[in-house]
Coordinates of C-alpha atoms in Angstrom, one line a residue:
M1 CA -0.2 -0.1 0.0
K2 CA 2.9 2.1 0.8
T3 CA 4.5 1.6 -2.5
K4 CA 1.8 2.5 -4.7
N5 CA 0.4 5.2 -2.5
T6 CA 3.8 6.8 -3.4
W7 CA 3.7 6.4 -7.0
K8 CA -0.1 7.8 -7.0
H9 CA 1.3 10.6 -5.4
L10 CA 4.3 11.1 -7.8
A11 CA 1.7 10.7 -10.8
A12 CA -0.6 13.1 -9.2
G13 CA 2.5 15.6 -8.9
V14 CA 3.3 15.0 -12.5
L15 CA -0.1 15.5 -13.8
A16 CA -0.6 19.0 -11.7
L17 CA 2.5 20.1 -13.3
S18 CA 1.8 19.2 -16.7
L19 CA -1.2 20.8 -16.2
V20 CA -0.2 24.2 -15.4
T21 CA 3.3 24.7 -17.0
G22 CA 4.0 25.5 -20.9
I23 CA 3.5 21.9 -21.9
V24 CA -0.4 22.5 -22.6
P25 CA -1.4 25.7 -23.7
F26 CA -4.2 26.4 -21.5
Q27 CA -4.5 26.9 -17.6
P28 CA -6.6 24.4 -16.3
V29 CA -8.1 24.0 -12.7
T30 CA -7.2 20.9 -11.6
Q31 CA -6.3 20.0 -8.0
A32 CA -5.1 16.8 -8.5
V33 CA -2.0 17.9 -6.2
T34 CA -4.1 18.3 -3.3
N35 CA -6.2 15.5 -3.6
L36 CA -3.5 13.0 -3.4
T37 CA -5.7 9.5 -2.5
A38 CA -6.1 10.5 1.1
I39 CA -8.9 8.0 2.9
S40 CA -10.4 9.2 5.4
A41 CA -10.4 7.1 9.0
S42 CA -14.2 6.2 8.2
A43 CA -13.3 5.0 4.6
D44 CA -14.2 1.3 3.9
T45 CA -13.5 -1.8 1.6
F46 CA -15.0 -4.3 -0.5
E47 CA -12.4 -6.9 -1.7
D48 CA -9.8 -4.4 -3.5
L49 CA -11.9 -1.3 -3.3
T50 CA -11.9 1.6 -0.6
Y51 CA -14.9 3.3 -0.4
E52 CA -16.7 6.4 1.5
I53 CA -20.0 6.7 2.5
K54 CA -21.6 10.0 1.3
E55 CA -24.3 11.7 3.3
D56 CA -27.1 10.7 0.6
N57 CA -26.2 7.0 2.0
T58 CA -24.5 6.4 -1.6
V59 CA -21.2 5.2 -2.0
S60 CA -17.9 6.8 -3.9
I61 CA -15.0 4.6 -4.9
T62 CA -12.1 6.7 -3.8
D63 CA -9.2 4.5 -4.1
Y64 CA -7.9 0.4 -5.7
T65 CA -4.9 -1.5 -4.2
G66 CA -5.6 -4.5 -6.4
S67 CA -3.5 -5.7 -9.4
D68 CA -6.1 -7.2 -11.9
K69 CA -5.7 -5.8 -15.5
V70 CA -9.7 -6.5 -15.6
I71 CA -12.1 -5.2 -13.0
V72 CA -15.7 -4.6 -12.7
I73 CA -17.1 -1.9 -10.3
P74 CA -20.1 -3.4 -8.4
S75 CA -23.4 -1.2 -8.9
D76 CA -24.2 -1.3 -5.1
I77 CA -21.9 -2.2 -2.0
N78 CA -23.6 -3.7 1.2
G79 CA -26.9 -2.1 -0.4
M80 CA -25.9 1.2 -1.0
K81 CA -25.5 2.5 -4.5
V82 CA -22.2 3.3 -6.2
T83 CA -22.5 6.9 -7.5
S84 CA -19.4 8.5 -8.2
I85 CA -15.4 7.6 -8.6
G86 CA -13.2 9.9 -6.6
D87 CA -10.4 11.8 -7.2
D88 CA -7.5 9.9 -8.2
A89 CA -9.2 6.7 -7.2
F90 CA -7.6 4.4 -9.8
L91 CA -4.8 6.5 -10.4
S92 CA -1.5 5.1 -12.3
C93 CA -3.4 1.5 -12.1
S94 CA -2.6 -1.1 -14.2
L95 CA -5.8 -1.7 -15.8
T96 CA -6.7 -2.3 -19.5
D97 CA -10.1 -3.4 -18.9
I98 CA -12.7 -1.5 -16.4
T99 CA -16.6 -1.8 -16.2
I100 CA -18.6 1.1 -15.1
P101 CA -22.0 0.9 -13.5
D102 CA -24.7 2.9 -15.0
T103 CA -25.3 4.1 -11.0
V104 CA -22.4 6.2 -11.8
T105 CA -23.2 10.0 -12.1
S106 CA -19.8 11.9 -11.7
I107 CA -15.9 10.7 -12.4
G108 CA -13.6 12.8 -10.3
D109 CA -10.3 14.6 -11.2
S110 CA -7.9 12.2 -12.2
A111 CA -9.9 9.1 -11.3
F112 CA -8.2 7.1 -14.2
A113 CA -5.1 9.3 -15.1
Y114 CA -2.0 7.5 -15.9
C115 CA -3.5 4.0 -16.6
S116 CA -1.5 3.8 -19.6
W117 CA -2.6 0.5 -20.2
L118 CA -6.3 1.5 -20.3
K119 CA -8.0 0.6 -23.7
D120 CA -11.4 -0.8 -22.7
F121 CA -14.2 1.2 -21.1
T122 CA -17.5 2.7 -21.8
I123 CA -18.6 6.0 -19.9
P124 CA -22.0 5.0 -18.9
D125 CA -24.7 7.1 -19.9
S126 CA -25.4 7.9 -16.4
V127 CA -22.7 10.4 -16.3
V128 CA -23.4 13.9 -15.6
S129 CA -19.6 15.2 -15.3
I130 CA -16.1 13.8 -16.1
G131 CA -13.5 15.8 -14.0
D132 CA -10.7 17.4 -14.7
G133 CA -7.4 15.0 -16.0
A134 CA -10.1 12.6 -15.4
F135 CA -8.5 10.4 -18.4
S136 CA -5.4 12.2 -18.8
G137 CA -1.9 9.9 -19.4
C138 CA -4.1 7.1 -20.9
C139 CA -1.0 6.9 -23.7
F140 CA -0.9 3.4 -25.3
N141 CA -4.3 2.0 -26.0
L142 CA -7.3 4.4 -25.6
T143 CA -7.8 4.8 -29.1
S144 CA -11.4 6.2 -29.3
I145 CA -14.0 7.7 -26.5
T146 CA -17.4 8.1 -26.7
I147 CA -19.4 10.7 -24.5
P148 CA -23.1 9.7 -23.4
D149 CA -25.8 11.9 -23.8
S150 CA -26.1 12.3 -20.3
V151 CA -23.1 14.3 -19.9
E152 CA -23.0 17.8 -18.9
S153 CA -19.7 19.2 -17.8
I154 CA -15.8 17.6 -19.0
G155 CA -13.4 19.4 -16.9
S156 CA -10.1 20.6 -18.0
G157 CA -7.5 18.4 -19.8
A158 CA -9.6 15.7 -18.8
F159 CA -7.9 13.3 -21.8
I160 CA -5.0 15.7 -22.6
N161 CA -1.6 13.6 -23.3
C162 CA -3.7 10.6 -24.6
S163 CA -1.3 9.6 -27.5
A164 CA -2.9 7.3 -29.3
L165 CA -6.6 8.6 -28.9
K166 CA -8.2 8.9 -32.5
K167 CA -11.3 9.6 -32.1
F168 CA -14.5 11.2 -30.2
T169 CA -18.4 10.3 -30.3
V170 CA -21.1 12.3 -28.6
G171 CA -24.3 11.2 -28.2
E172 CA -26.9 12.9 -30.7
N173 CA -29.0 14.1 -28.0
N174 CA -26.2 15.5 -25.5
K175 CA -26.9 19.3 -25.0
N176 CA -23.5 20.6 -24.1
Y177 CA -21.2 19.0 -27.0
S178 CA -20.6 17.1 -30.2
S179 CA -18.2 15.5 -32.5
Y180 CA -17.5 16.1 -36.4
N181 CA -15.0 13.9 -37.4
G182 CA -14.1 12.3 -34.4
V183 CA -12.8 15.5 -33.0
L184 CA -15.4 17.2 -29.4
Y185 CA -16.7 20.3 -29.7
N186 CA -19.0 22.3 -27.6
K187 CA -22.6 21.9 -29.0
D188 CA -22.7 24.6 -31.5
K189 CA -19.3 23.3 -32.9
C190 CA -17.3 26.6 -32.4
C191 CA -15.2 25.7 -29.5
L192 CA -13.0 22.9 -30.2
T193 CA -12.9 20.9 -26.3
R194 CA -10.8 18.5 -27.3
K195 CA -8.4 17.8 -30.6
T196 CA -7.3 14.1 -31.6
Q197 CA -3.7 13.6 -32.6
K198 CA -4.4 14.7 -36.1
I199 CA -6.7 17.4 -37.3
D200 CA -8.5 17.3 -40.8
T201 CA -8.9 20.2 -43.2
Q202 CA -12.7 20.6 -42.7
N203 CA -12.1 20.8 -38.9
A204 CA -9.6 22.7 -38.8
K205 CA -11.7 25.6 -40.7
K206 CA -13.9 25.4 -37.7
A207 CA -11.5 25.8 -35.5
A208 CA -10.1 29.1 -37.6
K209 CA -13.0 30.4 -36.9
C210 CA -13.7 30.1 -33.4
F211 CA -9.8 30.9 -32.0
K212 CA -11.0 34.3 -30.1
T213 CA -13.4 31.5 -28.0
M214 CA -11.2 28.4 -28.1
I215 CA -10.3 27.4 -24.8
H216 CA -8.4 23.9 -24.9
L217 CA -6.8 23.9 -28.3
A218 CA -3.7 22.7 -28.5
A219 CA -1.0 22.9 -31.8
F220 CA -3.0 21.2 -34.5
I221 CA -2.0 19.3 -37.7
I222 CA -3.7 20.0 -41.1
L223 CA -3.8 17.1 -43.2

């Protein structure tokens, strides 16, 4: 546990540094460096998961101490619904496949950051918010992301440094986000929220019209 938490602290520090320095051209509000896997005295465990019981008697997953490559997060623990994945909960884990239940409404800051081997997961159509840096640094195998209709907010740098990421797909009925040729935009396709590794000419033209309002654009390549 001590070694795992040490690496979590280091990874969170790297994430925070990358998000506030010139490495990326925007100033996010990620607080990963101040949310370093601190587990309260009242935290409980279920198999390899650590969780906290919230005021509404639902559960937030706060840590994972296992070494499995494939896990299924339960929809309830001891009769209490699992509604959130907490900040840093799976930070730097070696997971390749994770199933998130459709009871979860929020994914916290850096929740899956630096899960470098993650390649198979679905954001369920219950999630309303995705935190800052939630999937940042999922580098090698994560090639596509589907944003369901339910998502209302995506935090700063949520998918930054995902070098293999090539495509975003957004639910047609999402009121806040849209996608075009695999690129994630806000609903009216003016603000480029997240580019994939390359951007085609049509998307580049759309982006060029929006420089004054763009908030998350990194350097792009016109094909």
